[in-house]
Short mmCIF file of C-alpha atoms in Angstrom, two decimals:
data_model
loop_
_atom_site.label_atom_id
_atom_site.label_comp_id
_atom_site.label_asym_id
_atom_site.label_seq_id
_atom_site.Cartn_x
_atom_site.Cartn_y
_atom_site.Cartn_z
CA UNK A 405 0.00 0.00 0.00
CA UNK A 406 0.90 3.72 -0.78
CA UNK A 407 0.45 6.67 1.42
CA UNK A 408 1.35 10.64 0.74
CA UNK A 409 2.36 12.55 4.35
CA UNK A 410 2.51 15.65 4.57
CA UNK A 411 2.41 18.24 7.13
CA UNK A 412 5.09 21.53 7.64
CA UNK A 413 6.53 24.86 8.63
CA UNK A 414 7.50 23.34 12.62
CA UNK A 415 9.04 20.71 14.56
CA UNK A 416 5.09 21.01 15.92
CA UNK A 417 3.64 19.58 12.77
CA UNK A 418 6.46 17.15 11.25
CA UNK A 419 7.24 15.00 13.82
CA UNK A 420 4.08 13.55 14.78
CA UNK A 421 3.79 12.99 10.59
CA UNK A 422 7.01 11.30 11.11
CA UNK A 423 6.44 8.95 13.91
CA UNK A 424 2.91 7.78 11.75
CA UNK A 425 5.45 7.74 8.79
CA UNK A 426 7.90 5.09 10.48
CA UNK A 427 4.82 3.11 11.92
CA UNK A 428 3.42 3.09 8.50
CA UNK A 429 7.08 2.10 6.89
CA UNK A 430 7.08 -0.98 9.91
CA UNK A 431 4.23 -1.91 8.65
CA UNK A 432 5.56 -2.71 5.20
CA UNK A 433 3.78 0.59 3.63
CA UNK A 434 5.17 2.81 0.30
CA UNK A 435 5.92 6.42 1.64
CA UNK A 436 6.21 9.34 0.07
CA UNK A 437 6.40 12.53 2.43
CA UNK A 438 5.19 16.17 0.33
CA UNK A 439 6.55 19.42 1.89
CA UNK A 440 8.05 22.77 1.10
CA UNK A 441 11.40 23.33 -0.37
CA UNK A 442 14.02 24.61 1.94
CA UNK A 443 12.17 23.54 4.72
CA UNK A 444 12.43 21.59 7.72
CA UNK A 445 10.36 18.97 7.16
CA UNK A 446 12.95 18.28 4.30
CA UNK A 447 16.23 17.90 6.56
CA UNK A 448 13.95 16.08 8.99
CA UNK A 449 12.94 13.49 6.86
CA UNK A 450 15.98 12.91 4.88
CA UNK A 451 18.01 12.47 8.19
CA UNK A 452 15.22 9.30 9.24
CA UNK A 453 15.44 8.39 5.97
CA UNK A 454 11.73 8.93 4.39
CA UNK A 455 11.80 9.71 0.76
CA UNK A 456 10.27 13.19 -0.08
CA UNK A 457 9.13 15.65 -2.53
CA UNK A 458 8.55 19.35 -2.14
CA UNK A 459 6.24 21.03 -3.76
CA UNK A 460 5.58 25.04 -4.36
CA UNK A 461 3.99 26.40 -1.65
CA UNK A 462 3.44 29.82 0.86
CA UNK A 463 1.82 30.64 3.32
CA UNK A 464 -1.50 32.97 3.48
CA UNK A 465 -1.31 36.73 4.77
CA UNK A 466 -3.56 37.38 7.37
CA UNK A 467 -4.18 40.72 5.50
CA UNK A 468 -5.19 41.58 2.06
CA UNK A 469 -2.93 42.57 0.18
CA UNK A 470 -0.12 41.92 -2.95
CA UNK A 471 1.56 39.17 -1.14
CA UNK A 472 -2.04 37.48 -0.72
CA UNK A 473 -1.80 37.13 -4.66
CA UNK A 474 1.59 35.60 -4.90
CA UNK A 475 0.45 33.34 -2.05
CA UNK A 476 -2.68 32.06 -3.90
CA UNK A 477 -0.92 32.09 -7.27
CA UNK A 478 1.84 29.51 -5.59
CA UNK A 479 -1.11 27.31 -3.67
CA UNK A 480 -2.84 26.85 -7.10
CA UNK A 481 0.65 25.86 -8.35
CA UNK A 482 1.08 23.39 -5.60
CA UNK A 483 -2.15 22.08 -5.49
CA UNK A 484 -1.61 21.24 -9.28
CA UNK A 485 1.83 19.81 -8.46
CA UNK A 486 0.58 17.49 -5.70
CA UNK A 487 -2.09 16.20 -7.58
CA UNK A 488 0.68 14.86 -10.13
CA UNK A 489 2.43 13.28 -7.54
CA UNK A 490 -0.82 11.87 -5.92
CA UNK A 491 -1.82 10.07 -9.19
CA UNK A 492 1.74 9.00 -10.43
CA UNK A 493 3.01 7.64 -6.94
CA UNK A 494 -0.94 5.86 -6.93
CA UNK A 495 -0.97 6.94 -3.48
CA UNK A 496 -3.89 5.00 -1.60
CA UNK A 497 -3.97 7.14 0.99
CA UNK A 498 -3.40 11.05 1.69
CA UNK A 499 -2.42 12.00 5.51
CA UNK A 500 -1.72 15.91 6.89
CA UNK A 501 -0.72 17.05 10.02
CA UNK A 502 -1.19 20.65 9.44
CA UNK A 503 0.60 24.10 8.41
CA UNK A 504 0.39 25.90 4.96
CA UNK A 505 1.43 22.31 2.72
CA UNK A 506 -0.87 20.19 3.99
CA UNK A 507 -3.64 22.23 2.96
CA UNK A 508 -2.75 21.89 -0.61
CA UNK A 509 -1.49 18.44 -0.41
CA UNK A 510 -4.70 16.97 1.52
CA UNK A 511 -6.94 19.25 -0.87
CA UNK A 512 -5.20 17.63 -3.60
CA UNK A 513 -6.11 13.94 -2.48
CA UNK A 514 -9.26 14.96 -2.24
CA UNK A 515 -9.85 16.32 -5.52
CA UNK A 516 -8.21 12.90 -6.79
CA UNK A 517 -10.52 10.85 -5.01
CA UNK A 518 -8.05 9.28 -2.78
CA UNK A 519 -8.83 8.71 0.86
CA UNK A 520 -7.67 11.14 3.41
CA UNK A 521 -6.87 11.69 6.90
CA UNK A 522 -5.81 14.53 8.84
CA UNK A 523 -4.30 14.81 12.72
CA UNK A 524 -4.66 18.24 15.19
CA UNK A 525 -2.59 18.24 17.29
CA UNK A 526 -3.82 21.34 19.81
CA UNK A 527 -7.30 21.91 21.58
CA UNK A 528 -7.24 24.43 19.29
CA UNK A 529 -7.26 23.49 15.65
CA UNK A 530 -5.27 25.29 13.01
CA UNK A 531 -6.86 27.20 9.97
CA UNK A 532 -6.04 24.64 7.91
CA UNK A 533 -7.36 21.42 9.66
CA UNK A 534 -10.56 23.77 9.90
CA UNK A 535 -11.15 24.07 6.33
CA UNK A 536 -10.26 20.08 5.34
CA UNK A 537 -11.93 18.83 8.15
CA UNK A 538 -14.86 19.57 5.12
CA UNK A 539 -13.06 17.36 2.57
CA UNK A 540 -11.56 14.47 4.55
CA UNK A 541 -12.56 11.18 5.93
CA UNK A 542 -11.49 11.21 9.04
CA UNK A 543 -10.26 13.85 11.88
CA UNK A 544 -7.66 12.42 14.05
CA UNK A 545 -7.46 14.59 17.73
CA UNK A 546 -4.92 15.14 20.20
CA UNK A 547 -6.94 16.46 23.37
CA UNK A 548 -10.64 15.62 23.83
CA UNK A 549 -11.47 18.83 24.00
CA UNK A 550 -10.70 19.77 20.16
CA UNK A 551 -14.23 18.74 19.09
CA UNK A 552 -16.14 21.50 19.84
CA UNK A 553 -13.79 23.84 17.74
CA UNK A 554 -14.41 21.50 14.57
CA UNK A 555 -17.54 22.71 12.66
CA UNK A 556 -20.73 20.97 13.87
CA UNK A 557 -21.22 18.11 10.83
CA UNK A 558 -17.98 16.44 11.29
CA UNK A 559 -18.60 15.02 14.72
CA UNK A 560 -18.80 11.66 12.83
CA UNK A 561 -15.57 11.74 11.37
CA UNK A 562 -13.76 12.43 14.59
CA UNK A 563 -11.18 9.64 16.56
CA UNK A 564 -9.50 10.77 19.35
CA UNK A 565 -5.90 8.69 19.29
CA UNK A 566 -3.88 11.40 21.40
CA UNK A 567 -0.59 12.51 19.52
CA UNK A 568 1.75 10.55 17.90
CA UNK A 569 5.37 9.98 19.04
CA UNK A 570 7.81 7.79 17.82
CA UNK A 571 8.97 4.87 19.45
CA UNK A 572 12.63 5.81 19.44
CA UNK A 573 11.50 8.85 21.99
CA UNK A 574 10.25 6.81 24.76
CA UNK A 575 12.38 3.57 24.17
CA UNK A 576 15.68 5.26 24.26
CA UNK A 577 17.01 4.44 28.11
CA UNK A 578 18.58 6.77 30.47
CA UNK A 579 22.33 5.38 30.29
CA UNK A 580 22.05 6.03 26.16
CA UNK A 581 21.38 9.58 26.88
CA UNK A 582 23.69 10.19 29.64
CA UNK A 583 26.47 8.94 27.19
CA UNK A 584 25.64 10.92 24.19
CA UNK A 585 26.23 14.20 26.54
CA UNK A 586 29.11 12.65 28.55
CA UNK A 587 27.26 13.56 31.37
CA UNK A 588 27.20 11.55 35.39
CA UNK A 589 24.35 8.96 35.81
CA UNK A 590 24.40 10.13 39.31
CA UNK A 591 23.69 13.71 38.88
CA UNK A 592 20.10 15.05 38.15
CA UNK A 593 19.58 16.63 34.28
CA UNK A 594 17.68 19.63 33.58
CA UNK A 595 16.82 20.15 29.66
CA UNK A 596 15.69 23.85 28.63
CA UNK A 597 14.12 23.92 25.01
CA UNK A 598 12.02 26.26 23.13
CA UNK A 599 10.44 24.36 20.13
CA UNK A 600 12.34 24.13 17.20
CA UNK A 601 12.53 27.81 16.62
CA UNK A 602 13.82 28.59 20.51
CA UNK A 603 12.11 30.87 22.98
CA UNK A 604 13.31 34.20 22.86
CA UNK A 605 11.93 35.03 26.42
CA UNK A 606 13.04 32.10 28.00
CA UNK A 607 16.35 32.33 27.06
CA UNK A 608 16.98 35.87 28.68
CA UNK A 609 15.47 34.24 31.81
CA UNK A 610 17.81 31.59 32.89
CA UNK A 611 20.83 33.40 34.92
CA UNK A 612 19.57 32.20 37.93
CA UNK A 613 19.16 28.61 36.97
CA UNK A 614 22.59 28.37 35.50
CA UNK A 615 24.45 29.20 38.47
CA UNK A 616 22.53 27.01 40.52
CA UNK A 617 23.43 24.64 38.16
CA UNK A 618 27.59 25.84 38.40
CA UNK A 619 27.30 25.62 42.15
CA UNK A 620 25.33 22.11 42.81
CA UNK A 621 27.89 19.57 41.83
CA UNK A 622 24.88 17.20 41.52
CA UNK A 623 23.18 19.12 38.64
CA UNK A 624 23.77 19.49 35.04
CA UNK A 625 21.99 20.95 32.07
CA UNK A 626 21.02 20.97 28.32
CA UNK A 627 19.82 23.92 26.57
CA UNK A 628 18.98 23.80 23.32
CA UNK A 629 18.40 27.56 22.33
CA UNK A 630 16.78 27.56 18.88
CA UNK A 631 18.95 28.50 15.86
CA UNK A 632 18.26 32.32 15.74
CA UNK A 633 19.26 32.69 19.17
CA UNK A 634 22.68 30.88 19.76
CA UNK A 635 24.38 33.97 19.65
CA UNK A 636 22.08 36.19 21.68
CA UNK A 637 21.82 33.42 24.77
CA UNK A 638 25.44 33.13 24.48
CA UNK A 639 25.83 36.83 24.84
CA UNK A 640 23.50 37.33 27.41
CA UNK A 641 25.27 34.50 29.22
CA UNK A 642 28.70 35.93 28.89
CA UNK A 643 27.16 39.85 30.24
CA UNK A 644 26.13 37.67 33.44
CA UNK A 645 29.92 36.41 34.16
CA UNK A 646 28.87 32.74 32.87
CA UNK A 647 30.83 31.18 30.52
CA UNK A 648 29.32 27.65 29.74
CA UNK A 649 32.36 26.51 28.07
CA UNK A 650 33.84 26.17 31.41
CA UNK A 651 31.91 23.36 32.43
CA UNK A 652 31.60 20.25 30.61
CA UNK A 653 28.04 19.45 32.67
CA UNK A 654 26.66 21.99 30.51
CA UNK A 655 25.99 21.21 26.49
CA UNK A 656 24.40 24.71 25.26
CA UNK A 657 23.48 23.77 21.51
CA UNK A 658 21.62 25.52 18.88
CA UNK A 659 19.32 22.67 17.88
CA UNK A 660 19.23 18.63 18.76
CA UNK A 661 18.29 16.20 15.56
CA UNK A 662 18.13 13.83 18.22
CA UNK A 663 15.84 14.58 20.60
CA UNK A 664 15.60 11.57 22.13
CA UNK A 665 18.78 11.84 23.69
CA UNK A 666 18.05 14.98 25.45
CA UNK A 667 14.78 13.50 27.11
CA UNK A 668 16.48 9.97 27.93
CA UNK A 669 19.15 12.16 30.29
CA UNK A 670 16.57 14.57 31.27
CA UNK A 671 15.16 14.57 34.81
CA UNK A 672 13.14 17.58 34.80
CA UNK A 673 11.95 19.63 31.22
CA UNK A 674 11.64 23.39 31.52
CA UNK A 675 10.09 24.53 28.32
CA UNK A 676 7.19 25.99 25.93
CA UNK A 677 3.93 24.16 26.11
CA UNK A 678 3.00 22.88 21.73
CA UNK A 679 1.20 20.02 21.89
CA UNK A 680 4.41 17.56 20.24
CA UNK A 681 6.94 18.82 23.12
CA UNK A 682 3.77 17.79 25.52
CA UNK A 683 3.44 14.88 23.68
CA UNK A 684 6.93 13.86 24.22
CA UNK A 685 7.34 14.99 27.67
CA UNK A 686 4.45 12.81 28.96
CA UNK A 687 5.63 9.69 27.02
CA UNK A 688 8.72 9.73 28.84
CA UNK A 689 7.24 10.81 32.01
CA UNK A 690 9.11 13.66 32.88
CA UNK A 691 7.89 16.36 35.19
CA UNK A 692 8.33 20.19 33.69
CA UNK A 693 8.27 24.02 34.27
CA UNK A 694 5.66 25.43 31.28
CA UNK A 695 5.88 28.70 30.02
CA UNK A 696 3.47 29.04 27.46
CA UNK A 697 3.52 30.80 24.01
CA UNK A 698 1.43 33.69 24.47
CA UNK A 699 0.70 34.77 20.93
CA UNK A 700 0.09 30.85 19.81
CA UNK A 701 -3.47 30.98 17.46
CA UNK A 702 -6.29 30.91 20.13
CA UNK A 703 -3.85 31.23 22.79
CA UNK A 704 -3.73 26.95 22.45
CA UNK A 705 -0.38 26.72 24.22
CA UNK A 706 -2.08 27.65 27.54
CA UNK A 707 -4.66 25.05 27.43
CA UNK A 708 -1.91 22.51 26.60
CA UNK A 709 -0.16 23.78 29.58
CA UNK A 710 -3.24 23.73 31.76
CA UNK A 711 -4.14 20.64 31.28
CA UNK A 712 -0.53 19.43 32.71
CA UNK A 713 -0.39 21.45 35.91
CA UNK A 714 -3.99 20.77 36.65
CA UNK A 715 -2.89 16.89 36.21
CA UNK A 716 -0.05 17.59 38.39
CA UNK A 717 2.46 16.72 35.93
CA UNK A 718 3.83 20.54 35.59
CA UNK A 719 3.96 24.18 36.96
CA UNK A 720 2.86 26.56 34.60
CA UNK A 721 4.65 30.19 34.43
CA UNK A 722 2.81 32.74 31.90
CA UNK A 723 5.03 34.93 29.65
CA UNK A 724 3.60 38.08 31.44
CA UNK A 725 4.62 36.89 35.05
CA UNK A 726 7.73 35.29 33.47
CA UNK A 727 11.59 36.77 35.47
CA UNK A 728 14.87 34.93 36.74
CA UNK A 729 13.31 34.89 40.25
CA UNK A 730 10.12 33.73 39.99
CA UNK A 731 11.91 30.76 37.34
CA UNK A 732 14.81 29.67 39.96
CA UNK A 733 12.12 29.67 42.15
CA UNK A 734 9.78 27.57 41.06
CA UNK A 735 12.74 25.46 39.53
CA UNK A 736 14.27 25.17 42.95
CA UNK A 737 10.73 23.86 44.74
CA UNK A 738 11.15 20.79 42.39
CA UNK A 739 14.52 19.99 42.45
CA UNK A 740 14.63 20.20 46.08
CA UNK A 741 11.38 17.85 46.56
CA UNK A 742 12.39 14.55 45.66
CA UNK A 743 8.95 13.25 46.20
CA UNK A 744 7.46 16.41 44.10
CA UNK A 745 9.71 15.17 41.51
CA UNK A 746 8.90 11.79 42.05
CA UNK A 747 5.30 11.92 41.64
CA UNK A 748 5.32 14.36 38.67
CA UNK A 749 6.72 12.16 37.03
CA UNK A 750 4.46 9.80 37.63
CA UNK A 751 1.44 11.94 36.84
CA UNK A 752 3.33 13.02 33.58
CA UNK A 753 3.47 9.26 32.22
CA UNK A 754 -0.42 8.61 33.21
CA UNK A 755 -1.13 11.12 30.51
CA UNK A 756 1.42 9.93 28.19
CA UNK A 757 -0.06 8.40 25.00
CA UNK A 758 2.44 5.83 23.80
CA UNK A 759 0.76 4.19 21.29
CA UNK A 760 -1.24 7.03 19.01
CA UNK A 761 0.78 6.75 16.31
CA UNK A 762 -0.40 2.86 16.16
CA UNK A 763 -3.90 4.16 16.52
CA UNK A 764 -3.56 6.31 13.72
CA UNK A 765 -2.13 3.79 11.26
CA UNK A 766 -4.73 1.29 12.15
CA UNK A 767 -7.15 3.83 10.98
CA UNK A 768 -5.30 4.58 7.99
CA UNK A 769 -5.83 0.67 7.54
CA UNK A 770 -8.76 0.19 7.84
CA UNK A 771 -9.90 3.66 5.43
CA UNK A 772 -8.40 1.54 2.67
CA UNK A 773 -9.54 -2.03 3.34
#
């Protein structure tokens, strides 16, 4: 059997299309993943080795204006292009995860009568889930609570699996992890991310935490900063008399391919709240400090969040109340509580949905049987 995947823009949307792509490859299924040039969907898959195919894309202006025209000009354009690709590659099946390509790549399967499927991963869904929840067969869901955003006849098409996550994520052990870094199995591991584009405000918030870190021989920490702000964290690092290349517990990188690594070592997460990172976090069962996005599309990140402190898997932080103190503070209540930790960590793999990306392809199974 064939199937097109497609889904883009962020880390957010690609890797759950991955993990069902590597279930779906297990499984003895033809893949063939469609995103934009340039993109990262298109380092991401050829490093796990899916083949893929980019197609001419953009993404809509909120506003009316010139750029709206190029943007609709290059959607017809890759509409046309992925319904080329749909009918040479005989694709059985057409599968989106969301952002600006999936639209035109789901649309397309549509239009060539192939079955389709598409996953949301927030409690809020994203413009483009909204329109081709219309078109498709089925609605995969994340949270529960996503249905009542979805309009009112596609109740019927909706499965709630929970978000997928690949197997390498929660099967990696701790002693892997600890390796990669060259880190102590004996000291505790904080991991800092931001999503695959970093977290600007985060970053200049961390002074605090790092010196704790420097001072407790017991601790040690990854921070993955985001590309576009290596420099500045590095910076704003050195202006606090910190200098991480001092200290070999402490691996400040600009982005992790391997993510799995970083979450085998980690003890504690302190990060933004998108649904995959949640998704990830909670299959591992690892206990975290949330600091949601605040200008995320119907303000979904703080739901996401939400629903993990008021499971008692994590301490949310808003942006607004967001400083060094109030961080090392609430970072120092869990650290210092070994049965806080303990049982947030617990809570954090209750929620945990290990097997969604199963879920998923056994749907996509049974759309084509």
């Amino acid at each position: 059997m064939k199937v097109i995947i497609t889904g883009g823009g962020t880390g957010g949307h690609i890797y759950p299309a991955l993990a069902v792509a590597l279930e779906l490859k297990n499984r003895g299924w033809n893949i063939l993943y469609l995103g934009s040039e340039n993109s990262l969907e298109k380092e991401v898959t050829k490093e796990w080795d899916v083949n893929f195919k980019s197609v001419k894309v953009a993404p809509l202006p909120r506003k009316i204006n010139f750029k709206l025209i190029n943007s609709l000009f290059s959607n017809l354009s890759g509409l046309y292009q992925s319904r080329k690709i749909i009918k040479k590659f005989k694709a059985d099946v057409v599968f989106g995860t969301g952002g600006y390509v999936s639209g035109a790549v789901v649309l397309a399967g549509f239009l060539s009568s192939r079955k389709t499927i598409i996953h949301e991963q927030n409690v809020y869904p994203g413009v483009t889930n909204k329109i081709l929840s219309r078109f498709t067969d089925k609605i995969a869901i994340n949270f529960k609570d996503a249905e009542k955003y979805f309009p009112v006849n596609t109740g019927n098409k909706l499965i709630h699996t929970g978000n997928p996550v690949r197997k390498i994520i929660f099967e990696t052990n701790r002693n892997t992890g600890i390796k990669y870094f060259n880190f102590s199995s004996s000291s505790k591991t904080v991991l800092i991310f931001g999503g695959s584009q970093g977290a600007e405000k985060i970053n200049k918030s961390l002074s605090e935490i790092y010196k704790f870190i420097i001072e407790h021989k017991n601790f040690q920490l990854i921070h993955i900063t985001g590309k576009n702000n290596f420099k500045q964290v590095t910076n704003y690092l050195k202006n606090n008399d910190i200098n991480p290349e001092n200290y070999s517990k402490i691996k400040i990188i600009p982005y992790l391919k391997h993510m799995e690594y970083a979450y085998a070592a980690a003890d504690l997460v302190i990060s933004r709240a998108g649904a995959t990172a949640l998704s990830e976090i909670t299959a591992k069962g690892l206990p975290a400090i949330l600091i949601p996005y605040p200008y995320a599309t119907g303000d979904h990140q703080k739901y996401n969040a939400q629903y993990l402190a008021k499971n008692e898997a994590a301490i949310m932080i808003e942006e607004k109340d967001l400083n060094e103190k109030i961080l090392v503070e609430k970072f120092k209540k869990i650290v210092s509580d070994q049965l806080l930790l303990k049982e947030m960590s617990e809570n954090s793999y209750k929620l945990g949905r290990r097997k969604a990306a199963a879920e998923i392809v056994n749907e996509i199974e049974k759309l084509v049987q």
